[in-house]
Amino acid sequence: MTIFATIGARCAAAASALAFGLGLSGPAFAIDGGAAAGRDALAQATVAIGTITQPEEALRLTRCSGVLIAPDLVLTAAHCVNGDPLGALVVFFRGSEPARPVYGARVAARYSPDPGEMLPNEASGVSLSDLSLDLAVLRLTEPVRDRRPVPLAADPGRVPKSLRIAGAGLSGRTVGRLRTATLTPIAASNTGLTIARANGARVCFGDSGGPVVAQDRRGTYIWGVASAVISRAAPCGGYVVIAPAAQVFSATGMR
């Protein structure tokens, strides 16, 4: 059985209580292993996102990760905000710890990125139609003044050799901390869809929508967001499917 034989469930997980220090808590898992976040551009822009939906009679809570891409816009995975949420909370971090204030948000746009075709000699047996791939942009109720947004990748055809991911949630018994891990791309399509291996870590449900970034001479930029994990058993896996950030805004022109 290859690593692609079992595709894990989408990374969003239903939570069961409101808390998370400043926002949400419950059985949402985040990066297992890796390292606690520092105070670099990635950590400063990464957020935890909590949503509340009412699919039938009961309230449903979910928790994901995301990243600031404009003073009032946050990029995440679209399945993190499925079901027409009644409300969304966005929490930033100071280092690895959640920080005030908590921001309200609403869904501004959803995207279903074109998976494209696998580049030559890169995992030709992978069925792209089986991979979970979606993006959403949330608009904050007010702009963030003390955080610097991270720009999006401009060229989806140039896959970086090394990537980093950030995610928030539960790691072991630690709740509400932000962690990071390095990723090594192992396959990519011509539109930027990337499958990457986590180095010394596992990517878990609470990392859904978490930013995956690269570095060039101009600084840090967003290659994409965590859209699914590839695993033999939930809730964590050693491989992550990355939805390409370069496709955001291309369909609507929204800024």
Coordinates of N, CA and C in Angstrom, one line a residue:
M1 N 0.9 -1.2 0.0 CA 0.0 0.0 0.0 C 0.9 1.2 0.0
T2 N 0.6 2.1 -0.9 CA 1.4 3.4 -1.0 C 0.8 4.4 0.0
I3 N 1.6 5.5 0.2 CA 1.1 6.5 1.1 C -0.2 7.2 0.5
F4 N -0.4 7.0 -0.7 CA -1.6 7.6 -1.3 C -2.8 6.7 -1.3
A5 N -2.7 5.5 -0.8 CA -3.8 4.6 -0.8 C -5.0 4.9 0.1
T6 N -4.7 5.6 1.2 CA -5.8 6.0 2.1 C -5.7 7.5 2.3
I7 N -6.7 8.2 1.8 CA -6.8 9.6 2.0 C -7.6 9.9 3.3
G8 N -6.9 10.7 4.2 CA -7.6 11.0 5.5 C -8.8 11.9 5.3
A9 N -9.6 12.0 6.3 CA -10.7 12.9 6.3 C -10.2 14.3 6.2
R10 N -11.1 15.2 5.8 CA -10.7 16.6 5.8 C -10.3 17.1 7.2
C11 N -9.4 18.1 7.2 CA -8.7 18.4 8.5 C -9.6 19.0 9.5
A12 N -10.8 19.6 9.2 CA -11.6 20.2 10.2 C -12.2 19.2 11.1
A13 N -12.3 19.5 12.4 CA -12.8 18.6 13.4 C -13.9 19.3 14.2
A14 N -15.0 18.6 14.5 CA -16.0 19.2 15.3 C -15.5 19.3 16.8
A15 N -15.7 20.4 17.4 CA -15.3 20.6 18.8 C -16.5 20.4 19.6
S16 N -16.4 20.4 21.0 CA -17.5 20.1 21.8 C -17.7 21.2 22.9
A17 N -16.9 22.2 23.0 CA -17.1 23.2 24.0 C -16.5 24.5 23.6
L18 N -17.0 25.6 24.1 CA -16.4 26.9 23.9 C -15.4 27.3 24.9
A19 N -14.1 27.4 24.6 CA -13.1 27.9 25.5 C -11.8 28.2 24.8
F20 N -10.8 27.4 24.6 CA -9.6 27.6 23.8 C -8.8 28.8 24.3
G21 N -8.9 29.0 25.6 CA -8.2 30.1 26.2 C -9.0 31.4 25.9
L22 N -9.0 31.8 24.6 CA -9.7 33.0 24.2 C -10.9 32.7 23.3
G23 N -11.0 31.5 22.8 CA -12.0 31.2 21.9 C -12.6 29.8 22.0
L24 N -12.0 28.8 21.4 CA -12.7 27.5 21.3 C -11.8 26.4 21.8
S25 N -12.4 25.3 22.3 CA -11.7 24.2 22.8 C -12.4 22.9 22.3
G26 N -11.8 21.8 22.6 CA -12.5 20.5 22.3 C -11.5 19.6 21.6
P27 N -11.9 18.5 21.1 CA -11.0 17.5 20.5 C -10.5 17.8 19.1
A28 N -9.9 19.0 19.0 CA -9.3 19.4 17.7 C -7.8 19.2 17.9
F29 N -7.2 18.5 16.9 CA -5.7 18.2 17.0 C -4.9 19.2 16.2
A30 N -3.8 19.6 16.6 CA -2.9 20.4 15.8 C -1.6 19.7 15.6
I31 N -0.5 20.4 15.1 CA 0.7 19.7 14.7 C 1.3 18.9 15.9
D32 N 1.5 17.6 15.6 CA 2.1 16.7 16.6 C 3.6 16.7 16.4
G33 N 4.4 17.2 17.3 CA 5.8 17.3 17.0 C 6.2 18.7 16.5
G34 N 7.2 18.8 15.7 CA 7.5 20.1 15.2 C 8.1 20.9 16.3
A35 N 7.8 22.2 16.3 CA 8.3 23.2 17.3 C 7.3 24.2 17.7
A36 N 7.4 24.7 18.9 CA 6.6 25.8 19.3 C 6.9 27.1 18.4
A37 N 5.9 27.8 18.1 CA 6.1 29.0 17.2 C 6.9 30.1 17.9
G38 N 7.7 30.8 17.1 CA 8.4 31.9 17.6 C 7.7 33.2 17.4
R39 N 8.4 34.2 17.0 CA 7.8 35.5 16.7 C 8.1 36.1 15.3
D40 N 8.2 35.1 14.4 CA 8.6 35.5 13.0 C 7.3 35.9 12.2
A41 N 7.5 36.1 10.9 CA 6.3 36.6 10.1 C 5.2 35.5 10.1
L42 N 5.6 34.2 10.0 CA 4.6 33.2 10.0 C 3.8 33.1 11.3
A43 N 4.4 33.2 12.4 CA 3.7 33.1 13.7 C 2.9 34.4 13.9
Q44 N 3.3 35.5 13.5 CA 2.6 36.8 13.7 C 1.3 36.8 12.9
A45 N 1.3 36.1 11.7 CA 0.1 36.2 10.8 C -0.8 35.0 11.0
T46 N -0.4 33.9 11.6 CA -1.2 32.7 11.7 C -2.3 32.9 12.7
V47 N -3.5 32.4 12.5 CA -4.6 32.5 13.4 C -5.3 31.2 13.7
A48 N -6.0 31.1 14.8 CA -6.9 30.0 15.0 C -8.3 30.6 14.7
I49 N -9.1 29.7 14.1 CA -10.5 30.1 13.7 C -11.5 29.1 14.3
G50 N -12.5 29.7 14.9 CA -13.6 28.9 15.5 C -14.9 29.3 14.9
T51 N -15.7 28.3 14.5 CA -17.0 28.6 13.9 C -18.1 27.9 14.6
I52 N -19.3 28.5 14.6 CA -20.5 27.9 15.2 C -21.6 27.7 14.1
T53 N -22.1 26.5 13.9 CA -23.1 26.3 12.9 C -24.3 25.5 13.6
Q54 N -25.4 25.5 12.9 CA -26.6 24.8 13.5 C -27.2 24.0 12.4
P55 N -26.6 22.8 12.1 CA -27.1 22.0 11.0 C -28.5 21.5 11.1
E56 N -28.9 21.1 12.4 CA -30.2 20.7 12.6 C -30.7 21.4 13.9
E57 N -30.8 20.6 15.0 CA -31.3 21.1 16.3 C -30.1 21.6 17.1
A58 N -29.0 20.9 17.0 CA -27.8 21.1 17.9 C -26.8 22.1 17.3
L59 N -26.1 22.8 18.1 CA -25.0 23.6 17.7 C -23.8 22.8 17.4
R60 N -23.0 23.2 16.4 CA -21.8 22.4 16.1 C -20.7 23.4 16.0
L61 N -19.6 23.0 16.7 CA -18.4 23.9 16.8 C -17.3 23.3 16.1
T62 N -16.5 24.1 15.3 CA -15.4 23.6 14.6 C -14.2 24.5 14.9
R63 N -13.0 24.0 14.7 CA -11.8 24.8 14.9 C -10.8 24.4 13.8
C64 N -10.2 25.5 13.2 CA -9.2 25.4 12.2 C -8.1 26.4 12.4
S65 N -7.2 26.5 11.4 CA -6.2 27.5 11.4 C -6.3 28.4 10.1
G66 N -5.6 29.5 10.1 CA -5.7 30.3 8.9 C -4.5 31.3 9.0
V67 N -4.5 32.3 8.0 CA -3.4 33.3 8.0 C -3.9 34.6 7.5
L68 N -3.4 35.7 8.0 CA -3.7 37.0 7.6 C -3.1 37.4 6.3
I69 N -3.9 37.7 5.2 CA -3.4 38.1 3.9 C -3.6 39.5 3.5
A70 N -4.4 40.2 4.3 CA -4.6 41.7 4.2 C -5.1 42.1 5.6
P71 N -5.1 43.4 5.9 CA -5.4 43.9 7.2 C -6.8 43.4 7.7
D72 N -7.7 43.1 6.7 CA -9.0 42.6 7.2 C -9.4 41.3 6.5
L73 N -8.4 40.6 6.0 CA -8.8 39.3 5.3 C -7.9 38.1 5.8
V74 N -8.6 37.0 6.0 CA -7.9 35.8 6.5 C -8.1 34.7 5.5
L75 N -7.1 33.9 5.1 CA -7.2 32.8 4.2 C -7.2 31.5 5.0
T76 N -8.1 30.6 4.7 CA -8.2 29.3 5.4 C -8.7 28.3 4.4
A77 N -9.1 27.1 4.8 CA -9.7 26.0 4.0 C -11.2 26.2 4.0
A78 N -11.9 26.1 2.9 CA -13.3 26.3 2.8 C -14.1 25.4 3.7
H79 N -13.7 24.1 3.8 CA -14.5 23.2 4.6 C -14.5 23.6 6.1
C80 N -13.6 24.5 6.5 CA -13.6 25.0 7.9 C -14.8 25.9 8.1
V81 N -15.4 26.4 7.1 CA -16.6 27.3 7.3 C -17.8 26.8 6.5
N82 N -17.9 25.5 6.4 CA -19.0 24.9 5.7 C -20.3 25.1 6.6
G83 N -21.4 24.9 6.0 CA -22.7 24.9 6.8 C -23.2 26.3 7.1
D84 N -22.7 27.4 6.4 CA -23.2 28.7 6.7 C -23.1 29.0 8.2
P85 N -21.9 29.2 8.7 CA -21.7 29.4 10.1 C -22.5 30.6 10.7
L86 N -23.0 30.4 11.9 CA -23.7 31.5 12.6 C -22.7 32.6 13.0
G87 N -21.5 32.2 13.2 CA -20.5 33.2 13.6 C -19.1 32.6 13.5
A88 N -18.1 33.4 13.5 CA -16.7 32.9 13.4 C -15.9 33.8 14.3
L89 N -14.9 33.2 15.0 CA -14.0 34.0 15.8 C -12.6 33.7 15.3
V90 N -11.8 34.8 15.3 CA -10.4 34.7 14.8 C -9.5 35.1 16.0
V91 N -8.5 34.3 16.3 CA -7.6 34.6 17.4 C -6.1 34.5 16.9
F92 N -5.4 35.6 17.2 CA -4.0 35.7 16.8 C -3.1 35.1 18.0
F93 N -1.8 35.0 17.8 CA -0.9 34.5 18.8 C 0.3 35.4 19.0
R94 N 0.7 35.3 20.2 CA 2.0 36.0 20.6 C 3.0 34.9 20.9
G95 N 3.9 34.6 20.0 CA 4.7 33.4 20.0 C 3.8 32.2 19.8
S96 N 3.8 31.3 20.8 CA 2.9 30.1 20.7 C 1.6 30.3 21.4
E97 N 1.4 31.4 22.2 CA 0.3 31.6 23.0 C -0.8 32.4 22.4
P98 N -2.1 32.1 22.6 CA -3.2 32.9 22.0 C -3.2 34.3 22.7
A99 N -3.5 35.3 21.9 CA -3.5 36.7 22.4 C -4.8 37.4 22.1
R100 N -5.1 38.4 22.9 CA -6.2 39.3 22.7 C -5.8 40.4 21.7
P101 N -6.8 41.0 21.1 CA -8.2 40.8 21.1 C -8.7 39.7 20.2
V102 N -9.9 39.2 20.4 CA -10.5 38.2 19.5 C -11.3 39.0 18.5
Y103 N -11.2 38.6 17.2 CA -11.9 39.3 16.1 C -13.1 38.4 15.6
G104 N -14.2 39.1 15.3 CA -15.3 38.4 14.6 C -15.0 38.4 13.1
A105 N -15.6 37.5 12.3 CA -15.3 37.4 10.9 C -16.5 36.8 10.2
R106 N -16.6 37.0 8.9 CA -17.6 36.3 8.1 C -17.0 35.9 6.8
V107 N -17.6 34.9 6.1 CA -17.1 34.4 4.8 C -17.2 35.4 3.7
A108 N -16.1 35.8 3.1 CA -16.2 36.7 2.0 C -16.1 36.0 0.6
A109 N -15.5 34.9 0.5 CA -15.4 34.2 -0.8 C -14.9 32.7 -0.5
R110 N -15.3 31.9 -1.4 CA -14.9 30.5 -1.4 C -14.3 30.1 -2.8
Y111 N -13.4 29.2 -2.8 CA -12.7 28.8 -4.0 C -12.6 27.3 -4.1
S112 N -12.7 26.7 -5.3 CA -12.4 25.3 -5.5 C -11.3 25.3 -6.5
P113 N -10.0 25.3 -6.0 CA -8.9 25.4 -6.9 C -8.8 24.3 -8.0
D114 N -8.3 24.6 -9.1 CA -8.1 23.7 -10.2 C -6.9 22.8 -9.8
P115 N -7.1 21.5 -9.6 CA -6.0 20.6 -9.2 C -4.9 20.5 -10.3
G116 N -5.3 20.7 -11.6 CA -4.3 20.6 -12.6 C -3.9 19.2 -12.9
E117 N -2.7 19.1 -13.4 CA -2.1 17.8 -13.8 C -0.8 17.7 -13.1
M118 N -0.5 16.4 -12.7 CA 0.8 16.2 -12.0 C 2.0 16.5 -13.0
L119 N 3.0 17.2 -12.4 CA 4.2 17.5 -13.2 C 4.9 16.2 -13.6
P120 N 5.6 16.1 -14.7 CA 6.3 14.9 -15.1 C 7.1 14.3 -14.0
N121 N 7.1 13.0 -13.9 CA 7.9 12.2 -13.0 C 7.5 12.4 -11.5
E122 N 6.3 13.0 -11.3 CA 5.9 13.3 -9.9 C 4.6 12.5 -9.5
A123 N 4.8 11.4 -8.9 CA 3.6 10.6 -8.4 C 2.5 10.4 -9.4
S124 N 2.9 9.9 -10.6 CA 1.9 9.7 -11.7 C 0.7 8.9 -11.3
G125 N 0.8 8.0 -10.3 CA -0.3 7.2 -9.9 C -1.3 7.9 -9.0
V126 N -1.1 9.1 -8.6 CA -2.0 9.8 -7.7 C -3.2 10.3 -8.5
S127 N -4.4 10.0 -8.0 CA -5.7 10.5 -8.6 C -6.0 11.8 -7.9
L128 N -5.8 12.9 -8.6 CA -6.1 14.3 -8.1 C -7.5 14.4 -7.7
S129 N -8.4 13.7 -8.3 CA -9.9 13.9 -8.0 C -10.2 13.4 -6.6
D130 N -9.3 12.5 -6.0 CA -9.5 12.0 -4.7 C -9.0 12.9 -3.6
L131 N -8.3 14.0 -3.9 CA -7.7 14.8 -2.9 C -8.7 16.0 -2.6
S132 N -8.7 16.2 -1.2 CA -9.5 17.3 -0.7 C -8.8 18.6 -1.0
L133 N -9.5 19.6 -1.7 CA -8.9 20.8 -2.1 C -9.9 22.0 -2.1
D134 N -9.7 22.9 -1.1 CA -10.6 24.0 -1.1 C -10.0 25.2 -0.3
L135 N -10.5 26.4 -0.6 CA -10.0 27.6 0.0 C -11.2 28.6 0.3
A136 N -11.0 29.4 1.4 CA -12.0 30.4 1.7 C -11.2 31.6 2.2
V137 N -11.9 32.8 2.0 CA -11.4 34.1 2.5 C -12.4 34.6 3.5
L138 N -12.0 34.9 4.7 CA -12.9 35.5 5.7 C -12.5 37.0 5.8
R139 N -13.6 37.8 6.0 CA -13.4 39.2 6.2 C -13.6 39.6 7.7
L140 N -12.6 40.2 8.3 CA -12.7 40.5 9.7 C -13.6 41.7 10.0
T141 N -14.2 41.8 11.1 CA -15.1 42.9 11.4 C -14.4 44.2 11.5
E142 N -13.1 44.2 11.8 CA -12.3 45.4 11.8 C -10.9 45.0 11.4
P143 N -10.2 45.9 10.7 CA -8.8 45.6 10.3 C -7.9 45.4 11.5
V144 N -6.8 44.6 11.2 CA -5.8 44.4 12.3 C -4.7 45.4 12.0
R145 N -4.3 46.1 13.1 CA -3.4 47.2 13.0 C -1.9 46.8 13.3
D146 N -1.8 45.7 14.2 CA -0.4 45.4 14.7 C 0.1 44.1 14.1
R147 N -0.4 43.6 13.0 CA 0.1 42.4 12.4 C 0.4 42.7 11.0
R148 N 1.4 42.0 10.4 CA 1.7 42.2 9.0 C 1.2 41.1 8.2
P149 N 0.3 41.3 7.2 CA -0.2 40.3 6.3 C 1.0 39.6 5.6
V150 N 0.8 38.3 5.2 CA 1.8 37.6 4.4 C 1.3 37.6 2.9
P151 N 2.1 37.9 2.0 CA 1.7 37.9 0.6 C 1.5 36.5 0.0
L152 N 0.7 36.4 -1.0 CA 0.4 35.1 -1.7 C 1.5 34.8 -2.7
A153 N 1.7 33.5 -3.0 CA 2.6 33.1 -4.1 C 2.0 33.6 -5.4
A154 N 2.9 34.0 -6.3 CA 2.5 34.5 -7.6 C 2.6 33.5 -8.7
D155 N 3.6 32.6 -8.5 CA 3.9 31.6 -9.6 C 3.7 30.2 -9.1
P156 N 2.5 29.6 -9.4 CA 2.3 28.2 -8.9 C 3.1 27.1 -9.5
G157 N 3.8 27.5 -10.6 CA 4.6 26.5 -11.3 C 6.0 26.2 -10.7
R158 N 6.4 27.1 -9.8 CA 7.8 27.0 -9.3 C 7.7 26.5 -7.8
V159 N 7.7 25.2 -7.7 CA 7.4 24.6 -6.4 C 8.7 24.8 -5.5
P160 N 8.6 25.3 -4.3 CA 9.7 25.5 -3.4 C 10.3 24.2 -3.0
K161 N 11.6 24.1 -2.7 CA 12.2 22.9 -2.2 C 11.9 22.6 -0.8
S162 N 11.6 23.6 0.0 CA 11.3 23.5 1.4 C 10.1 24.4 1.8
L163 N 9.2 23.9 2.6 CA 8.1 24.6 3.1 C 8.0 24.6 4.6
R164 N 7.2 25.5 5.2 CA 6.9 25.4 6.6 C 5.4 25.6 6.8
I165 N 4.8 24.8 7.8 CA 3.4 24.9 8.1 C 3.3 25.4 9.5
A166 N 2.2 26.1 9.8 CA 1.8 26.5 11.2 C 0.4 26.0 11.4
G167 N 0.1 25.6 12.7 CA -1.2 25.2 13.0 C -1.5 25.3 14.5
A168 N -2.7 25.5 14.9 CA -3.1 25.7 16.3 C -4.2 24.7 16.7
G169 N -4.2 24.4 18.0 CA -5.2 23.5 18.5 C -4.6 22.6 19.6
L170 N -4.8 21.3 19.6 CA -4.3 20.4 20.6 C -3.2 19.6 20.1
S171 N -2.1 19.6 20.8 CA -0.9 18.8 20.5 C -0.5 18.1 21.7
G172 N -0.7 16.8 21.8 CA -0.5 16.0 23.0 C -1.5 16.5 24.0
R173 N -1.1 17.0 25.1 CA -2.1 17.5 26.1 C -2.1 19.0 26.2
T174 N -1.4 19.7 25.3 CA -1.3 21.1 25.3 C -2.4 21.7 24.4
V175 N -3.2 22.6 25.0 CA -4.4 23.2 24.3 C -4.1 24.6 23.9
G176 N -4.4 25.0 22.7 CA -4.4 26.3 22.2 C -3.0 26.9 21.9
R177 N -2.0 26.1 21.7 CA -0.7 26.6 21.3 C -0.5 26.5 19.8
L178 N 0.3 27.4 19.3 CA 0.7 27.5 17.9 C 2.0 26.7 17.7
R179 N 2.0 25.8 16.8 CA 3.2 25.0 16.5 C 3.5 25.1 15.0
T180 N 4.8 24.9 14.6 CA 5.2 24.9 13.3 C 6.0 23.6 12.9
A181 N 6.1 23.3 11.7 CA 6.9 22.2 11.2 C 7.4 22.4 9.8
T182 N 8.5 21.8 9.4 CA 9.0 21.9 8.1 C 8.4 20.8 7.2
L183 N 8.2 21.1 6.0 CA 7.6 20.2 5.0 C 8.6 20.0 3.8
T184 N 8.6 18.8 3.3 CA 9.4 18.6 2.0 C 8.4 18.2 0.9
P185 N 8.2 19.0 -0.1 CA 7.3 18.6 -1.2 C 7.8 17.3 -1.9
I186 N 6.8 16.4 -2.2 CA 7.2 15.2 -2.8 C 6.4 15.0 -4.2
A187 N 5.4 15.8 -4.4 CA 4.7 15.8 -5.7 C 3.9 17.1 -5.8
A188 N 3.7 17.6 -7.1 CA 3.0 18.8 -7.3 C 2.4 18.8 -8.7
S189 N 1.3 19.6 -8.8 CA 0.7 19.7 -10.2 C 1.1 21.0 -10.8
N190 N 0.7 21.2 -12.0 CA 1.1 22.4 -12.7 C 0.3 23.7 -12.2
T191 N -0.7 23.5 -11.4 CA -1.4 24.6 -10.8 C -1.0 24.9 -9.4
G192 N -0.1 24.2 -8.9 CA 0.4 24.5 -7.5 C -0.1 23.5 -6.4
L193 N -1.0 22.6 -6.7 CA -1.4 21.6 -5.7 C -0.2 20.8 -5.3
T194 N 0.1 20.7 -4.1 CA 1.3 20.1 -3.6 C 1.0 19.0 -2.5
I195 N 1.7 17.9 -2.6 CA 1.7 16.9 -1.5 C 3.1 17.0 -0.9
A196 N 3.1 17.1 0.4 CA 4.4 17.3 1.1 C 4.4 16.4 2.3
R197 N 5.7 16.0 2.7 CA 5.9 15.2 3.9 C 6.3 16.1 5.0
A198 N 5.7 15.9 6.2 CA 6.1 16.6 7.4 C 7.4 16.0 8.0
N199 N 8.3 16.8 8.3 CA 9.6 16.3 8.9 C 9.6 16.4 10.4
G200 N 9.7 15.2 11.0 CA 9.7 15.2 12.5 C 8.4 15.6 13.1
A201 N 7.3 15.5 12.4 CA 6.0 15.9 12.9 C 4.9 15.2 12.1
R202 N 3.7 15.4 12.6 CA 2.5 14.9 11.9 C 1.5 16.1 11.9
V203 N 0.8 16.2 10.8 CA -0.2 17.2 10.6 C -1.6 16.6 11.0
C204 N -2.4 17.4 11.8 CA -3.6 16.8 12.3 C -4.8 17.7 12.0
F205 N -6.0 17.2 12.5 CA -7.2 17.9 12.1 C -7.3 19.4 12.3
G206 N -6.8 19.8 13.5 CA -6.9 21.2 13.8 C -6.0 22.1 13.0
D207 N -5.1 21.5 12.2 CA -4.2 22.3 11.3 C -4.9 22.7 10.0
S208 N -6.1 22.2 9.7 CA -6.8 22.5 8.5 C -6.8 24.0 8.3
G209 N -6.5 24.5 7.1 CA -6.5 25.9 6.7 C -5.2 26.6 7.2
G210 N -4.3 25.9 7.9 CA -3.1 26.5 8.3 C -2.2 26.9 7.2
P211 N -1.5 28.0 7.3 CA -0.6 28.5 6.2 C 0.6 27.6 6.0
V212 N 0.9 27.4 4.7 CA 2.1 26.7 4.3 C 2.9 27.8 3.5
V213 N 4.1 28.1 4.1 CA 4.9 29.2 3.5 C 6.2 28.8 3.0
A214 N 6.8 29.6 2.1 CA 8.1 29.4 1.6 C 8.9 30.8 1.7
Q215 N 10.1 30.8 1.4 CA 11.0 31.9 1.6 C 11.7 32.2 0.2
D216 N 11.8 33.5 -0.1 CA 12.6 33.9 -1.2 C 13.3 35.2 -0.8
R217 N 14.0 35.8 -1.8 CA 14.8 37.0 -1.4 C 14.0 38.1 -0.9
R218 N 12.7 38.1 -1.2 CA 11.8 39.2 -0.7 C 11.2 38.9 0.6
G219 N 11.4 37.7 1.1 CA 10.8 37.3 2.4 C 9.9 36.1 2.3
T220 N 9.0 36.0 3.3 CA 8.1 34.9 3.5 C 6.8 35.2 2.6
Y221 N 6.4 34.1 1.9 CA 5.1 34.2 1.1 C 4.3 32.9 1.3
I222 N 3.0 33.0 1.1 CA 2.1 31.8 1.3 C 2.1 31.0 0.0
W223 N 2.5 29.7 0.2 CA 2.4 28.8 -1.0 C 1.0 28.2 -1.0
G224 N 0.4 28.0 0.1 CA -1.0 27.5 0.1 C -1.4 27.2 1.6
V225 N -2.5 26.5 1.7 CA -3.0 26.2 3.0 C -3.3 24.6 3.1
A226 N -3.1 24.1 4.3 CA -3.4 22.7 4.5 C -4.9 22.4 4.3
S227 N -5.1 21.5 3.3 CA -6.5 21.2 2.9 C -6.9 19.8 3.3
A228 N -6.0 18.8 3.4 CA -6.3 17.5 3.8 C -5.0 16.8 4.3
V229 N -5.2 15.7 5.1 CA -4.0 14.9 5.5 C -4.1 13.6 4.8
I230 N -3.0 12.9 4.5 CA -2.9 11.6 4.0 C -2.5 10.7 5.1
S231 N -3.3 9.7 5.5 CA -3.0 9.0 6.7 C -3.7 7.6 6.6
R232 N -3.1 6.6 7.3 CA -3.7 5.3 7.5 C -4.7 5.4 8.6
A233 N -4.6 6.3 9.5 CA -5.5 6.4 10.6 C -5.6 7.8 11.1
A234 N -6.9 8.3 11.3 CA -7.1 9.7 11.9 C -6.6 9.7 13.3
P235 N -6.3 10.9 13.9 CA -6.6 12.2 13.3 C -5.3 12.9 12.7
C236 N -4.2 12.2 12.7 CA -3.0 12.8 12.2 C -2.3 12.0 11.1
G237 N -1.5 12.7 10.3 CA -0.8 12.0 9.2 C 0.5 12.7 8.9
G238 N 1.4 11.9 8.3 CA 2.7 12.5 8.0 C 2.8 13.2 6.7
Y239 N 1.7 13.2 5.9 CA 1.6 13.9 4.6 C 0.4 14.8 4.6
V240 N 0.6 15.9 3.9 CA -0.4 17.0 3.8 C -0.7 17.4 2.4
V241 N -1.9 17.6 2.0 CA -2.3 18.1 0.7 C -2.5 19.6 0.8
I242 N -1.8 20.4 0.0 CA -1.8 21.8 0.1 C -2.5 22.5 -1.0
A243 N -3.6 23.2 -0.7 CA -4.3 23.9 -1.7 C -3.6 25.2 -2.1
P244 N -3.4 25.4 -3.4 CA -2.5 26.5 -3.9 C -3.0 27.9 -3.7
A245 N -2.3 28.8 -3.0 CA -2.7 30.1 -2.7 C -2.7 31.0 -3.9
A246 N -2.0 30.7 -4.9 CA -1.9 31.5 -6.1 C -3.2 31.6 -6.9
Q247 N -4.1 30.7 -6.6 CA -5.4 30.8 -7.3 C -6.4 31.7 -6.6
V248 N -6.1 32.1 -5.4 CA -7.0 33.0 -4.6 C -7.1 34.3 -5.4
F249 N -8.3 34.9 -5.5 CA -8.6 36.2 -6.1 C -8.6 36.1 -7.6
S250 N -8.1 35.0 -8.2 CA -8.0 34.9 -9.7 C -9.3 34.9 -10.4
A251 N -10.3 34.3 -9.7 CA -11.6 34.2 -10.3 C -12.5 35.4 -10.1
T252 N -12.4 36.1 -8.9 CA -13.3 37.2 -8.6 C -12.7 38.5 -8.7
G253 N -11.3 38.6 -8.6 CA -10.7 39.9 -8.5 C -10.9 40.6 -7.2
M254 N -11.4 39.9 -6.2 CA -11.7 40.6 -4.9 C -10.4 41.0 -4.2
R255 N -10.3 42.1 -3.7 CA -9.1 42.6 -2.9 C -9.5 43.1 -1.6

